[in-house]
Coordinates of C-alpha atoms and ligand atoms in Angstrom, one line a residue:
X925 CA 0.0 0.0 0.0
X926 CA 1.5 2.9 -1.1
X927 CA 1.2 6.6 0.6
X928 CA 0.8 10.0 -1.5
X929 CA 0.4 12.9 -0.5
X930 CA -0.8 14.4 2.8
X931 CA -4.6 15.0 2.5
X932 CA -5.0 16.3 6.1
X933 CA -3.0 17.2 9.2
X934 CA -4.8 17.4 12.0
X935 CA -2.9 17.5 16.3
X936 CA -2.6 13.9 16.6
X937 CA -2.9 12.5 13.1
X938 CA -2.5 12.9 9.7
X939 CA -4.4 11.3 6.6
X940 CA -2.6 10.1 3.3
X941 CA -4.2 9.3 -0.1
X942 CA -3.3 6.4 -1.3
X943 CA -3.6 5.0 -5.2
X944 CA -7.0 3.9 -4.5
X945 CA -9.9 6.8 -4.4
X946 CA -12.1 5.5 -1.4
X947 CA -9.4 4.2 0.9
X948 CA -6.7 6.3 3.3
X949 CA -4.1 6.1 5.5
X950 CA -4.5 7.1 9.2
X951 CA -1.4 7.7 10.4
X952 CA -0.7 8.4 14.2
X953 CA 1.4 10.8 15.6
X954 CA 3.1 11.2 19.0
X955 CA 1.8 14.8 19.3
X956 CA -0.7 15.5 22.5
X957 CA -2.3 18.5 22.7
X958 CA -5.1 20.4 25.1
X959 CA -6.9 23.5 25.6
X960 CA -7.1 23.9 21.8
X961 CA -3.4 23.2 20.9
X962 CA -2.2 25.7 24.1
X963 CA -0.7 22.8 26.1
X964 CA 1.6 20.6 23.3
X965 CA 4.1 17.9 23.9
X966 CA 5.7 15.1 22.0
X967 CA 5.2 11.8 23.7
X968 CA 7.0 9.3 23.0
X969 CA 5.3 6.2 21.3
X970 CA 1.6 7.4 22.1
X971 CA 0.6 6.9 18.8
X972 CA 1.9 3.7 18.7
X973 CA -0.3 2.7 21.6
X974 CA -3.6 4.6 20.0
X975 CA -3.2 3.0 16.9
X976 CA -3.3 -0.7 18.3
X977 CA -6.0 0.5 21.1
X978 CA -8.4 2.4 18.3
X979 CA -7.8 -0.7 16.0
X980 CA -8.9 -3.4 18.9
X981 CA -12.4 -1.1 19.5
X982 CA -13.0 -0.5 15.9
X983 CA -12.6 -4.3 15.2
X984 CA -14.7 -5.2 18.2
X985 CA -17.4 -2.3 17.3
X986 CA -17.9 -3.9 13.7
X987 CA -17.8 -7.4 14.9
X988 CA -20.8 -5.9 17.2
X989 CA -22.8 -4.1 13.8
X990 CA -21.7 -0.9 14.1
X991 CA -20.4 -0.2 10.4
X992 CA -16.8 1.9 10.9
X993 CA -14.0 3.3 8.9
X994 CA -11.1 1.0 9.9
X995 CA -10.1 -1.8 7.4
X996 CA -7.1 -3.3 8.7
X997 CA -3.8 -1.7 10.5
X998 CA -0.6 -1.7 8.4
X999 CA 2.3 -1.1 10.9
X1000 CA 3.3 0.6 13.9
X1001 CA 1.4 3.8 13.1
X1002 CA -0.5 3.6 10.0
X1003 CA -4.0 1.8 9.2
X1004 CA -5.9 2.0 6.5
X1005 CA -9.4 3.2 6.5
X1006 CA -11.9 3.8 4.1
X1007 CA -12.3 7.1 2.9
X1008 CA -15.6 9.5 3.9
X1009 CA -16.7 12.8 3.9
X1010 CA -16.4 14.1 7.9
X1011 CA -19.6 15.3 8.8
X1012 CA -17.8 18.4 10.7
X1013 CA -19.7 17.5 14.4
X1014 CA -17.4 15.9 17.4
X1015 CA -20.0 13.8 19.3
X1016 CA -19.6 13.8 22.9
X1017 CA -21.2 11.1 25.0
X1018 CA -21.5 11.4 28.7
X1019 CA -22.1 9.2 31.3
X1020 CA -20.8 10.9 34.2
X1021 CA -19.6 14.8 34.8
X1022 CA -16.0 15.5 33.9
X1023 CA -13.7 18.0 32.0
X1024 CA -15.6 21.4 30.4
X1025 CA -18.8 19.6 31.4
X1026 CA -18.3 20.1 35.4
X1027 CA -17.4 24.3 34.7
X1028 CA -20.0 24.6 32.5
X1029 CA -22.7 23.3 35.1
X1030 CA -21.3 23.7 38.3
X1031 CA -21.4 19.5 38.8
X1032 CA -18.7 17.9 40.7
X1033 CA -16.5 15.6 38.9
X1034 CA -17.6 11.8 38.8
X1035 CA -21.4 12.3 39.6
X1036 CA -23.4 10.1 37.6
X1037 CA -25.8 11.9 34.8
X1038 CA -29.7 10.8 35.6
X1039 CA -28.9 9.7 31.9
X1040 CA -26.8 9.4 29.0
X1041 CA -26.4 12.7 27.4
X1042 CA -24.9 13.4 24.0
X1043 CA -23.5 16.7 23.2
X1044 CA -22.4 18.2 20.0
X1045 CA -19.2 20.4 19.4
X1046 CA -18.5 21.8 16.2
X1047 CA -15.2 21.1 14.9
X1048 CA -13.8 24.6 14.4
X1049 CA -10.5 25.5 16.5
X1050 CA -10.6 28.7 15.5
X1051 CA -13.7 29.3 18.0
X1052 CA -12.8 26.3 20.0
X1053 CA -15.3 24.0 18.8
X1054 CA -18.0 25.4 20.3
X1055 CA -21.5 23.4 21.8
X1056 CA -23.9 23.4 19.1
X1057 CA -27.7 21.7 19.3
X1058 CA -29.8 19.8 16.6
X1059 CA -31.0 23.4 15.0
X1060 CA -27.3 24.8 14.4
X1061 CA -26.5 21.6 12.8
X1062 CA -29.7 21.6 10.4
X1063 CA -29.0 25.8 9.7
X1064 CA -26.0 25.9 9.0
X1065 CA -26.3 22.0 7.1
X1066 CA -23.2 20.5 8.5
X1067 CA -26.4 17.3 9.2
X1068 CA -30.2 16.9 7.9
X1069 CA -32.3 15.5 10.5
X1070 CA -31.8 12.0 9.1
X1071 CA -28.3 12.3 10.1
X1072 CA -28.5 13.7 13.0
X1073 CA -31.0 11.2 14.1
X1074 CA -29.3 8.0 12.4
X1075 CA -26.1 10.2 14.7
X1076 CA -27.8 9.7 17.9
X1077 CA -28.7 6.1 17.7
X1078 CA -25.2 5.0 16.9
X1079 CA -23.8 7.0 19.7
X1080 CA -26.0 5.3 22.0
X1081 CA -25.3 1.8 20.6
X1082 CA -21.5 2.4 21.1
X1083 CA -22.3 3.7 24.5
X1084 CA -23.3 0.6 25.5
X1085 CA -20.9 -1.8 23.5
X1086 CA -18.0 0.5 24.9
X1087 CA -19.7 0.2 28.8
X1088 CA -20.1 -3.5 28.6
X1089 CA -15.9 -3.8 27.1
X1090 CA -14.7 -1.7 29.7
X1091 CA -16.8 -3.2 32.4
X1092 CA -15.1 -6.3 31.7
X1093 CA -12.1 -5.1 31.9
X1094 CA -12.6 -3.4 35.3
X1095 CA -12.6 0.2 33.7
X1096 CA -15.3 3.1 33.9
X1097 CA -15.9 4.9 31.1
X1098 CA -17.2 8.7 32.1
X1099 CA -17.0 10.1 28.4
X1100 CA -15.6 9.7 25.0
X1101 CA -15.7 11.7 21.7
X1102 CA -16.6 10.1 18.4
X1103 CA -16.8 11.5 14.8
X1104 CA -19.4 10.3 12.0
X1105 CA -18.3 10.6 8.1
X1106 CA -20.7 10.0 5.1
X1107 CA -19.2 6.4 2.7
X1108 CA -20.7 6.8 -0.5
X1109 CA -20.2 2.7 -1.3
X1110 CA -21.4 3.8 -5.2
X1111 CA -25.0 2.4 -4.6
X1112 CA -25.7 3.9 -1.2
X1113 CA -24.1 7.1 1.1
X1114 CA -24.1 5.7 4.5
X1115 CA -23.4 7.6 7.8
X1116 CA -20.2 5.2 9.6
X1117 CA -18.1 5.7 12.4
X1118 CA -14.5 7.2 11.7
X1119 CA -11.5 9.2 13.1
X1120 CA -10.1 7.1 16.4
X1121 CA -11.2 5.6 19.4
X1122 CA -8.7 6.0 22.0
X1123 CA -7.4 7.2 25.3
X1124 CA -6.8 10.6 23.5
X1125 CA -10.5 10.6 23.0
X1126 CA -11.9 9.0 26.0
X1127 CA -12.1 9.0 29.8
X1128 CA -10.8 5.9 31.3
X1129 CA -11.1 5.5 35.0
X1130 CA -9.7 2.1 37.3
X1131 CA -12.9 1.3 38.5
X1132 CA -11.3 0.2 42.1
X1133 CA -9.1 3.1 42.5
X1134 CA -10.6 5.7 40.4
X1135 CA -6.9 6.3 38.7
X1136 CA -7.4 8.1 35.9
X1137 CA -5.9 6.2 32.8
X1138 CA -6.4 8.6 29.6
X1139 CA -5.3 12.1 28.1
X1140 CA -6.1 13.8 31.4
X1141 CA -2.9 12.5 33.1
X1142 CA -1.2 14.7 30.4
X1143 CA -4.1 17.4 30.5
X1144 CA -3.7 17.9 34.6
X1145 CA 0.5 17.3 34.5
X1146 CA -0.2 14.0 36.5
X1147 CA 2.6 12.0 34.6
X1148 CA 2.2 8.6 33.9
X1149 CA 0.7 8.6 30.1
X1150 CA 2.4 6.2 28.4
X1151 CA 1.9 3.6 31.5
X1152 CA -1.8 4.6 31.8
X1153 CA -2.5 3.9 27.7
X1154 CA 0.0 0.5 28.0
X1155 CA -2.5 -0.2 31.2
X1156 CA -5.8 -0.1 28.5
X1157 CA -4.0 -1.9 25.5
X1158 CA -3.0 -5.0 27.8
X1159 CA -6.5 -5.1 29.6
X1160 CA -7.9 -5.2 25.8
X1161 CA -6.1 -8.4 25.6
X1162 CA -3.4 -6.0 23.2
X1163 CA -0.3 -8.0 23.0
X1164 CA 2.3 -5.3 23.6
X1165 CA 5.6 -7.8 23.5
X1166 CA 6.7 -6.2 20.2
X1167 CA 6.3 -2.7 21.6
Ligands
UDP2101 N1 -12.6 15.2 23.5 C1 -11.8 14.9 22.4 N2 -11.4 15.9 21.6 C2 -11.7 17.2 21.8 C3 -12.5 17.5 22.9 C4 -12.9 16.5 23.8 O1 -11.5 13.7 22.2 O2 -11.4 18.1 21.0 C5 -13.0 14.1 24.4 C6 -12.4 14.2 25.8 O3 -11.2 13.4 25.8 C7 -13.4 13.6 26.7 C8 -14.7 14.0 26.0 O4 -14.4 14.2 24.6 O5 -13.3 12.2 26.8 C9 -15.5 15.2 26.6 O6 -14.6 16.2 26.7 P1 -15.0 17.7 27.3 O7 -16.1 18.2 26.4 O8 -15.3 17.5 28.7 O9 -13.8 18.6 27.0 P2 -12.3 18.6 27.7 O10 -12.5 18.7 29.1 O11 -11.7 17.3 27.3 O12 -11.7 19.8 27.0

């Protein structure tokens, strides 16, 4: 599989054409970024460990019928995904207060929501991807309704296939951020999952100790990252002997 040219560089990855029109390569960098690019760091071999963690929950998400992006890793860094048309929306899902979500309503970190609650964020840095609702999204047509409902539904099936995984494996997940894309197959557009699923993208808490084991060890200067991810990957059942 060969790589062209850069298509798109985004904090943590970047996305290379490749000599076939629907298919790209997700490549995943080392970068780790907060508060919209104002805290940056390299760290070493993070992507490494995002690539094989958002590989072993995309895998397990389409093994469970939820129709995604990833087609097979290719090394280290790289996998190669088919190629769709972002629908421009981060899609938070939240089943307990933590990060901007405790400021912005004054609830202390950890409580449990009365129920799930998805959130949308526009993906504009410039305006650090502010909160937007259904009627943004329909104005300004970054979704129609259809979408935006097909949008919902997914996120609350992956809710619940991401609970019961982490359950297992003795974590809690509080929150995570997904993104949607529109694969036009040639007969059909379809709405799938894409970008990553990963501790960059997700909070991860021990359930016994309440240890945080995601990107906020490097948002809150706890130390620890690379441990924290390597933690998730081998609880996955990741085989990290290579690494
Ligand atoms: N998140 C993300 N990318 C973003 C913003 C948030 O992956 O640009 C994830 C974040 O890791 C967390 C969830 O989305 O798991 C909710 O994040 P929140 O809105 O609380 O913002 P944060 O406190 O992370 O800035």
């Amino acid at each position: 599989m060969s790589k062209n040219k850069v298509l798109y560089e985004g904090k943590a990855k970047q996305l290379f054409l490749t000599e076939k029109d629907d298919e790209l390569i997700q490549f995943f960098k080392d970068d780790a970024t907060a508060f919209n690019k104002k805290k940056h760091e390299i760290i070493d071999s993070k992507g490494v460990l995002n690539n094989l963690i958002s590989e072993n929950i995309f895998n397990y998400l389409g093994k469970n019928g939820v129709p995604n992006h990833f087609i097979k890793r290719l090394n280290e860094r790289e996998q190669l995904i088919k190629k769709v048309e972002i629908i421009p929306i981060e899609v938070v899902v939240r089943n307990k207060a933590a990060g901007t979500f405790t400021k912005r309503f004054g609830i202390e970190e950890g409580k449990d929501l009365p129920g799930t609650l998805i959130e949308f964020n526009l993906k504009d840095d410039e305006h650090d991807d502010p909160l937007v609702s259904d009627e943004h999204i329909k104005v300004f047509k970054w979704a129609n309704q259809n979408e935006i409902d097909e949008i919902k539904e997914k996120a609350i099936v992956i809710n619940r296939l991401l609970n019961e995984l982490f359950n297992k494996i003795g974590i809690i997940l509080v929150d995570f951020k997904i993104e949607f894309g529109r694969f036009n197959s040639g007969k059909k557009v379809e709405i799938i999952l894409a970008d990553e699923i990963s501790p960059d993208s997700c909070r991860l808490w021990d359930i016994k100790s309440n240890e945080k084991l995601d990107k906020d060890r490097f948002r809150r200067n706890l130390g620890g990252l690379i441990e924290a991810y390597k933690e998730v990957a081998t609880r996955l059942g990741i085989d990290l002997s290579n690494f």
